[in-house]
């Protein structure tokens, strides 16, 4: 598995997207709606095939009959980096080895098709610091469709009191790349190179 994208949540999509744009100094582009979970997003293509997603509950969508992903039903406060998502080649096999990621959900948006692992309550293990897993079922990765703004993810740090245990659990599967794990309060931090210098989310 390898890092696919990172997610910044907000109480509204406008709050989440505005915060990212202010922090990084580059515009996000239009994403779309996720009918099954009642959410919508905006996107930013990063170098190296990774992207950033600003996401929030969609007030114009019907209330879903299941918990929203990324624990968005319980989100409050200022926009912040909340989740990291890893791409896998075989989601069935991955969830057999790492059932903490939940059950398989089939999703689509426009021409995009993908499968994700999602817990019933919308909250991932390790206080939402466990990665969500995604298996794309389209010939072209979404990052290839996004405009590049001269931004690159330098590091993504997962902080948790049990960070060493989490790293050990994922180590046999995860291409570490920019990933770092540190013992501390629950949370994520991304260091991103931008045209205006290095910024931290």
PDB file of C-alpha atoms in Angstrom:
ATOM      1  CA  UNK A   1       0.000   0.000   0.000  1.00  0.00           C
ATOM      2  CA  UNK A   2       1.083   3.575  -0.623  1.00  0.00           C
ATOM      3  CA  UNK A   3      -0.193   6.995   0.316  1.00  0.00           C
ATOM      4  CA  UNK A   4      -3.014   8.050  -2.025  1.00  0.00           C
ATOM      5  CA  UNK A   5      -4.327  11.305  -0.581  1.00  0.00           C
ATOM      6  CA  UNK A   6      -4.872  13.306   2.582  1.00  0.00           C
ATOM      7  CA  UNK A   7      -8.133  14.840   3.782  1.00  0.00           C
ATOM      8  CA  UNK A   8      -8.846  18.179   5.443  1.00  0.00           C
ATOM      9  CA  UNK A   9     -12.294  18.352   7.043  1.00  0.00           C
ATOM     10  CA  UNK A  10     -14.383  21.368   7.915  1.00  0.00           C
ATOM     11  CA  UNK A  11     -17.847  22.155   9.243  1.00  0.00           C
ATOM     12  CA  UNK A  12     -18.571  23.368   5.713  1.00  0.00           C
ATOM     13  CA  UNK A  13     -16.737  22.789   2.468  1.00  0.00           C
ATOM     14  CA  UNK A  14     -16.175  26.533   2.140  1.00  0.00           C
ATOM     15  CA  UNK A  15     -14.429  26.638   5.532  1.00  0.00           C
ATOM     16  CA  UNK A  16     -12.237  23.636   4.726  1.00  0.00           C
ATOM     17  CA  UNK A  17     -11.266  24.844   1.243  1.00  0.00           C
ATOM     18  CA  UNK A  18     -10.667  28.456   2.326  1.00  0.00           C
ATOM     19  CA  UNK A  19      -8.396  27.286   5.158  1.00  0.00           C
ATOM     20  CA  UNK A  20      -6.301  25.132   2.824  1.00  0.00           C
ATOM     21  CA  UNK A  21      -6.022  27.941   0.277  1.00  0.00           C
ATOM     22  CA  UNK A  22      -4.969  30.416   2.953  1.00  0.00           C
ATOM     23  CA  UNK A  23      -2.392  28.046   4.403  1.00  0.00           C
ATOM     24  CA  UNK A  24      -0.868  26.962   1.090  1.00  0.00           C
ATOM     25  CA  UNK A  25      -1.457  30.058  -1.031  1.00  0.00           C
ATOM     26  CA  UNK A  26      -2.851  28.124  -4.013  1.00  0.00           C
ATOM     27  CA  UNK A  27      -6.416  27.557  -5.249  1.00  0.00           C
ATOM     28  CA  UNK A  28      -8.279  24.273  -4.989  1.00  0.00           C
ATOM     29  CA  UNK A  29     -10.363  23.021  -7.853  1.00  0.00           C
ATOM     30  CA  UNK A  30     -13.888  21.719  -7.967  1.00  0.00           C
ATOM     31  CA  UNK A  31     -14.401  18.144  -6.860  1.00  0.00           C
ATOM     32  CA  UNK A  32     -17.858  16.660  -6.584  1.00  0.00           C
ATOM     33  CA  UNK A  33     -20.458  14.992  -4.392  1.00  0.00           C
ATOM     34  CA  UNK A  34     -20.474  11.580  -2.709  1.00  0.00           C
ATOM     35  CA  UNK A  35     -24.141  10.595  -2.613  1.00  0.00           C
ATOM     36  CA  UNK A  36     -23.725   7.535  -0.438  1.00  0.00           C
ATOM     37  CA  UNK A  37     -22.135   9.480   2.427  1.00  0.00           C
ATOM     38  CA  UNK A  38     -23.755  12.868   1.890  1.00  0.00           C
ATOM     39  CA  UNK A  39     -20.456  14.730   1.476  1.00  0.00           C
ATOM     40  CA  UNK A  40     -18.747  16.914  -1.118  1.00  0.00           C
ATOM     41  CA  UNK A  41     -15.177  18.023  -1.763  1.00  0.00           C
ATOM     42  CA  UNK A  42     -12.626  20.226  -3.485  1.00  0.00           C
ATOM     43  CA  UNK A  43      -9.209  19.006  -4.586  1.00  0.00           C
ATOM     44  CA  UNK A  44      -5.576  19.966  -4.951  1.00  0.00           C
ATOM     45  CA  UNK A  45      -3.151  17.945  -7.030  1.00  0.00           C
ATOM     46  CA  UNK A  46       0.259  17.485  -5.401  1.00  0.00           C
ATOM     47  CA  UNK A  47       3.419  16.230  -7.048  1.00  0.00           C
ATOM     48  CA  UNK A  48       4.368  12.533  -6.937  1.00  0.00           C
ATOM     49  CA  UNK A  49       0.815  11.345  -7.649  1.00  0.00           C
ATOM     50  CA  UNK A  50      -0.670  12.360  -4.291  1.00  0.00           C
ATOM     51  CA  UNK A  51      -3.532  14.796  -3.794  1.00  0.00           C
ATOM     52  CA  UNK A  52      -5.270  16.757  -1.053  1.00  0.00           C
ATOM     53  CA  UNK A  53      -9.009  16.679  -0.488  1.00  0.00           C
ATOM     54  CA  UNK A  54     -11.023  19.311   1.385  1.00  0.00           C
ATOM     55  CA  UNK A  55     -14.219  17.581   2.510  1.00  0.00           C
ATOM     56  CA  UNK A  56     -17.373  18.283   4.525  1.00  0.00           C
ATOM     57  CA  UNK A  57     -20.940  17.152   4.969  1.00  0.00           C
ATOM     58  CA  UNK A  58     -23.139  18.376   2.133  1.00  0.00           C
ATOM     59  CA  UNK A  59     -26.106  20.335   3.535  1.00  0.00           C
ATOM     60  CA  UNK A  60     -27.998  19.909   0.253  1.00  0.00           C
ATOM     61  CA  UNK A  61     -27.737  16.114   0.239  1.00  0.00           C
ATOM     62  CA  UNK A  62     -30.171  13.719   1.934  1.00  0.00           C
ATOM     63  CA  UNK A  63     -29.011  12.418   5.305  1.00  0.00           C
ATOM     64  CA  UNK A  64     -27.284   9.080   4.616  1.00  0.00           C
ATOM     65  CA  UNK A  65     -28.600   5.891   6.223  1.00  0.00           C
ATOM     66  CA  UNK A  66     -25.143   5.150   7.606  1.00  0.00           C
ATOM     67  CA  UNK A  67     -22.399   7.023   9.417  1.00  0.00           C
ATOM     68  CA  UNK A  68     -20.457   9.425   7.220  1.00  0.00           C
ATOM     69  CA  UNK A  69     -16.855   8.491   6.544  1.00  0.00           C
ATOM     70  CA  UNK A  70     -13.976  10.202   8.348  1.00  0.00           C
ATOM     71  CA  UNK A  71     -16.247  10.708  11.385  1.00  0.00           C
ATOM     72  CA  UNK A  72     -17.742  13.773   9.705  1.00  0.00           C
ATOM     73  CA  UNK A  73     -21.000  13.356  11.642  1.00  0.00           C
ATOM     74  CA  UNK A  74     -19.110  14.421  14.753  1.00  0.00           C
ATOM     75  CA  UNK A  75     -16.803  17.022  13.239  1.00  0.00           C
ATOM     76  CA  UNK A  76     -16.643  20.395  14.958  1.00  0.00           C
ATOM     77  CA  UNK A  77     -14.189  23.229  15.369  1.00  0.00           C
ATOM     78  CA  UNK A  78     -11.743  24.730  12.914  1.00  0.00           C
ATOM     79  CA  UNK A  79     -10.755  23.004   9.664  1.00  0.00           C
ATOM     80  CA  UNK A  80      -7.882  20.574  10.096  1.00  0.00           C
ATOM     81  CA  UNK A  81      -6.096  17.622   8.585  1.00  0.00           C
ATOM     82  CA  UNK A  82      -8.079  14.599   9.752  1.00  0.00           C
ATOM     83  CA  UNK A  83      -7.359  11.536   7.623  1.00  0.00           C
ATOM     84  CA  UNK A  84      -4.897   9.770   5.387  1.00  0.00           C
ATOM     85  CA  UNK A  85      -5.898   7.332   2.687  1.00  0.00           C
ATOM     86  CA  UNK A  86      -3.729   4.575   1.240  1.00  0.00           C
ATOM     87  CA  UNK A  87      -4.128   2.971  -2.158  1.00  0.00           C
ATOM     88  CA  UNK A  88      -4.052  -0.827  -2.286  1.00  0.00           C
ATOM     89  CA  UNK A  89      -4.108  -3.229  -5.213  1.00  0.00           C
ATOM     90  CA  UNK A  90      -6.439  -5.777  -3.602  1.00  0.00           C
ATOM     91  CA  UNK A  91      -8.818  -4.389  -0.985  1.00  0.00           C
ATOM     92  CA  UNK A  92     -10.265  -7.799  -0.099  1.00  0.00           C
ATOM     93  CA  UNK A  93      -6.829  -9.145   0.748  1.00  0.00           C
ATOM     94  CA  UNK A  94      -5.865  -6.003   2.656  1.00  0.00           C
ATOM     95  CA  UNK A  95      -8.965  -6.124   4.844  1.00  0.00           C
ATOM     96  CA  UNK A  96      -8.402  -9.793   5.588  1.00  0.00           C
ATOM     97  CA  UNK A  97      -5.016  -8.836   7.021  1.00  0.00           C
ATOM     98  CA  UNK A  98      -6.085  -5.495   8.527  1.00  0.00           C
ATOM     99  CA  UNK A  99      -9.777  -5.755   9.479  1.00  0.00           C
ATOM    100  CA  UNK A 100      -9.492  -2.560  11.554  1.00  0.00           C
ATOM    101  CA  UNK A 101     -10.291  -0.654   8.356  1.00  0.00           C
ATOM    102  CA  UNK A 102     -13.892  -1.920   8.365  1.00  0.00           C
ATOM    103  CA  UNK A 103     -16.045  -3.292   5.594  1.00  0.00           C
ATOM    104  CA  UNK A 104     -15.904  -2.753   1.842  1.00  0.00           C
ATOM    105  CA  UNK A 105     -18.037  -0.017   0.304  1.00  0.00           C
ATOM    106  CA  UNK A 106     -18.395   0.387  -3.481  1.00  0.00           C
ATOM    107  CA  UNK A 107     -18.453   4.013  -4.578  1.00  0.00           C
ATOM    108  CA  UNK A 108     -18.614   6.162  -7.687  1.00  0.00           C
ATOM    109  CA  UNK A 109     -18.582   9.816  -8.713  1.00  0.00           C
ATOM    110  CA  UNK A 110     -18.991  10.658 -12.374  1.00  0.00           C
ATOM    111  CA  UNK A 111     -16.611   8.425 -14.307  1.00  0.00           C
ATOM    112  CA  UNK A 112     -14.656   7.472 -11.189  1.00  0.00           C
ATOM    113  CA  UNK A 113     -15.156   4.072  -9.586  1.00  0.00           C
ATOM    114  CA  UNK A 114     -13.511   2.905  -6.388  1.00  0.00           C
ATOM    115  CA  UNK A 115     -13.845   0.692  -3.322  1.00  0.00           C
ATOM    116  CA  UNK A 116     -13.012   1.726   0.219  1.00  0.00           C
ATOM    117  CA  UNK A 117     -12.796   0.149   3.623  1.00  0.00           C
ATOM    118  CA  UNK A 118     -15.123   1.879   6.035  1.00  0.00           C
ATOM    119  CA  UNK A 119     -16.001   1.199   9.694  1.00  0.00           C
ATOM    120  CA  UNK A 120     -19.707   1.010  10.582  1.00  0.00           C
ATOM    121  CA  UNK A 121     -19.490   4.012  12.921  1.00  0.00           C
ATOM    122  CA  UNK A 122     -17.345   6.085  10.558  1.00  0.00           C
ATOM    123  CA  UNK A 123     -14.464   6.231  13.039  1.00  0.00           C
ATOM    124  CA  UNK A 124     -11.211   4.534  12.071  1.00  0.00           C
ATOM    125  CA  UNK A 125      -9.060   2.703  14.599  1.00  0.00           C
ATOM    126  CA  UNK A 126      -6.438   4.459  16.707  1.00  0.00           C
ATOM    127  CA  UNK A 127      -8.760   7.411  17.279  1.00  0.00           C
ATOM    128  CA  UNK A 128      -9.153   7.960  13.530  1.00  0.00           C
ATOM    129  CA  UNK A 129      -5.365   7.871  12.966  1.00  0.00           C
ATOM    130  CA  UNK A 130      -5.518   4.516  11.165  1.00  0.00           C
ATOM    131  CA  UNK A 131      -5.495   4.954   7.374  1.00  0.00           C
ATOM    132  CA  UNK A 132      -8.524   4.415   5.197  1.00  0.00           C
ATOM    133  CA  UNK A 133      -7.857   2.031   2.287  1.00  0.00           C
ATOM    134  CA  UNK A 134      -8.907   2.636  -1.295  1.00  0.00           C
ATOM    135  CA  UNK A 135      -8.812   0.488  -4.422  1.00  0.00           C
ATOM    136  CA  UNK A 136      -9.313   2.507  -7.603  1.00  0.00           C
ATOM    137  CA  UNK A 137     -11.224   0.827 -10.421  1.00  0.00           C
ATOM    138  CA  UNK A 138     -10.487   3.376 -13.127  1.00  0.00           C
ATOM    139  CA  UNK A 139      -7.623   3.234 -15.645  1.00  0.00           C
ATOM    140  CA  UNK A 140      -6.347   6.689 -14.695  1.00  0.00           C
ATOM    141  CA  UNK A 141      -5.629   7.781 -11.142  1.00  0.00           C
ATOM    142  CA  UNK A 142      -7.593  10.939 -10.154  1.00  0.00           C
ATOM    143  CA  UNK A 143      -4.377  12.816  -9.370  1.00  0.00           C
ATOM    144  CA  UNK A 144      -3.518  12.721 -13.082  1.00  0.00           C
ATOM    145  CA  UNK A 145      -6.663  14.750 -13.808  1.00  0.00           C
ATOM    146  CA  UNK A 146      -5.808  17.558 -11.380  1.00  0.00           C
ATOM    147  CA  UNK A 147      -3.992  20.796 -12.147  1.00  0.00           C
ATOM    148  CA  UNK A 148      -0.559  20.999 -10.543  1.00  0.00           C
ATOM    149  CA  UNK A 149       0.048  24.115  -8.445  1.00  0.00           C
ATOM    150  CA  UNK A 150       3.710  23.571  -7.626  1.00  0.00           C
ATOM    151  CA  UNK A 151       3.047  21.825  -4.316  1.00  0.00           C
ATOM    152  CA  UNK A 152       4.686  18.664  -2.997  1.00  0.00           C
ATOM    153  CA  UNK A 153       4.101  16.703   0.179  1.00  0.00           C
ATOM    154  CA  UNK A 154       7.405  16.544   2.065  1.00  0.00           C
ATOM    155  CA  UNK A 155       6.194  14.589   5.081  1.00  0.00           C
ATOM    156  CA  UNK A 156       3.048  13.286   6.747  1.00  0.00           C
ATOM    157  CA  UNK A 157       3.356  12.650  10.475  1.00  0.00           C
ATOM    158  CA  UNK A 158       0.901  10.452  12.349  1.00  0.00           C
ATOM    159  CA  UNK A 159       0.916  11.266  16.052  1.00  0.00           C
ATOM    160  CA  UNK A 160      -0.700   8.951  18.604  1.00  0.00           C
ATOM    161  CA  UNK A 161       0.063   7.582  22.092  1.00  0.00           C
ATOM    162  CA  UNK A 162       0.352   4.149  20.446  1.00  0.00           C
ATOM    163  CA  UNK A 163       2.211   5.357  17.354  1.00  0.00           C
ATOM    164  CA  UNK A 164       4.855   2.621  17.576  1.00  0.00           C
ATOM    165  CA  UNK A 165       2.188  -0.067  17.693  1.00  0.00           C
ATOM    166  CA  UNK A 166       0.427   1.516  14.721  1.00  0.00           C
ATOM    167  CA  UNK A 167       3.658   1.718  12.733  1.00  0.00           C
ATOM    168  CA  UNK A 168       4.449  -1.917  13.563  1.00  0.00           C
ATOM    169  CA  UNK A 169       0.960  -2.985  12.425  1.00  0.00           C
ATOM    170  CA  UNK A 170       1.305  -1.233   9.063  1.00  0.00           C
ATOM    171  CA  UNK A 171       5.026  -1.811   8.442  1.00  0.00           C
ATOM    172  CA  UNK A 172       4.682  -5.127   6.545  1.00  0.00           C
ATOM    173  CA  UNK A 173       2.367  -3.461   4.009  1.00  0.00           C
ATOM    174  CA  UNK A 174       3.062   0.270   3.859  1.00  0.00           C
ATOM    175  CA  UNK A 175       5.583   2.005   1.606  1.00  0.00           C
ATOM    176  CA  UNK A 176       6.778   4.530   4.167  1.00  0.00           C
ATOM    177  CA  UNK A 177       7.975   7.184   1.724  1.00  0.00           C
ATOM    178  CA  UNK A 178       7.033  10.513   3.335  1.00  0.00           C
ATOM    179  CA  UNK A 179       5.331   8.822   6.304  1.00  0.00           C
ATOM    180  CA  UNK A 180       6.502   9.387   9.870  1.00  0.00           C
ATOM    181  CA  UNK A 181       5.082   8.151  13.168  1.00  0.00           C
ATOM    182  CA  UNK A 182       5.595   9.808  16.539  1.00  0.00           C
ATOM    183  CA  UNK A 183       4.293   9.256  20.049  1.00  0.00           C
ATOM    184  CA  UNK A 184       2.076  12.135  21.168  1.00  0.00           C
ATOM    185  CA  UNK A 185      -1.442  13.503  21.123  1.00  0.00           C
ATOM    186  CA  UNK A 186      -3.723  12.131  18.380  1.00  0.00           C
ATOM    187  CA  UNK A 187      -3.419  13.983  15.113  1.00  0.00           C
ATOM    188  CA  UNK A 188      -1.873  14.389  11.684  1.00  0.00           C
ATOM    189  CA  UNK A 189       0.566  16.975  10.377  1.00  0.00           C
ATOM    190  CA  UNK A 190       1.604  17.521   6.777  1.00  0.00           C
ATOM    191  CA  UNK A 191       4.616  19.522   5.618  1.00  0.00           C
ATOM    192  CA  UNK A 192       4.063  20.782   2.089  1.00  0.00           C
ATOM    193  CA  UNK A 193       6.388  22.611  -0.289  1.00  0.00           C
ATOM    194  CA  UNK A 194       4.527  25.436  -2.040  1.00  0.00           C
ATOM    195  CA  UNK A 195       5.527  28.246  -4.433  1.00  0.00           C
ATOM    196  CA  UNK A 196       5.615  30.480  -1.326  1.00  0.00           C
ATOM    197  CA  UNK A 197       7.774  28.157   0.748  1.00  0.00           C
ATOM    198  CA  UNK A 198       7.190  25.287   3.125  1.00  0.00           C
ATOM    199  CA  UNK A 199       3.804  25.237   4.856  1.00  0.00           C
ATOM    200  CA  UNK A 200       2.448  22.971   7.602  1.00  0.00           C
ATOM    201  CA  UNK A 201      -1.113  21.675   7.945  1.00  0.00           C
TER     202      UNK A 201
END
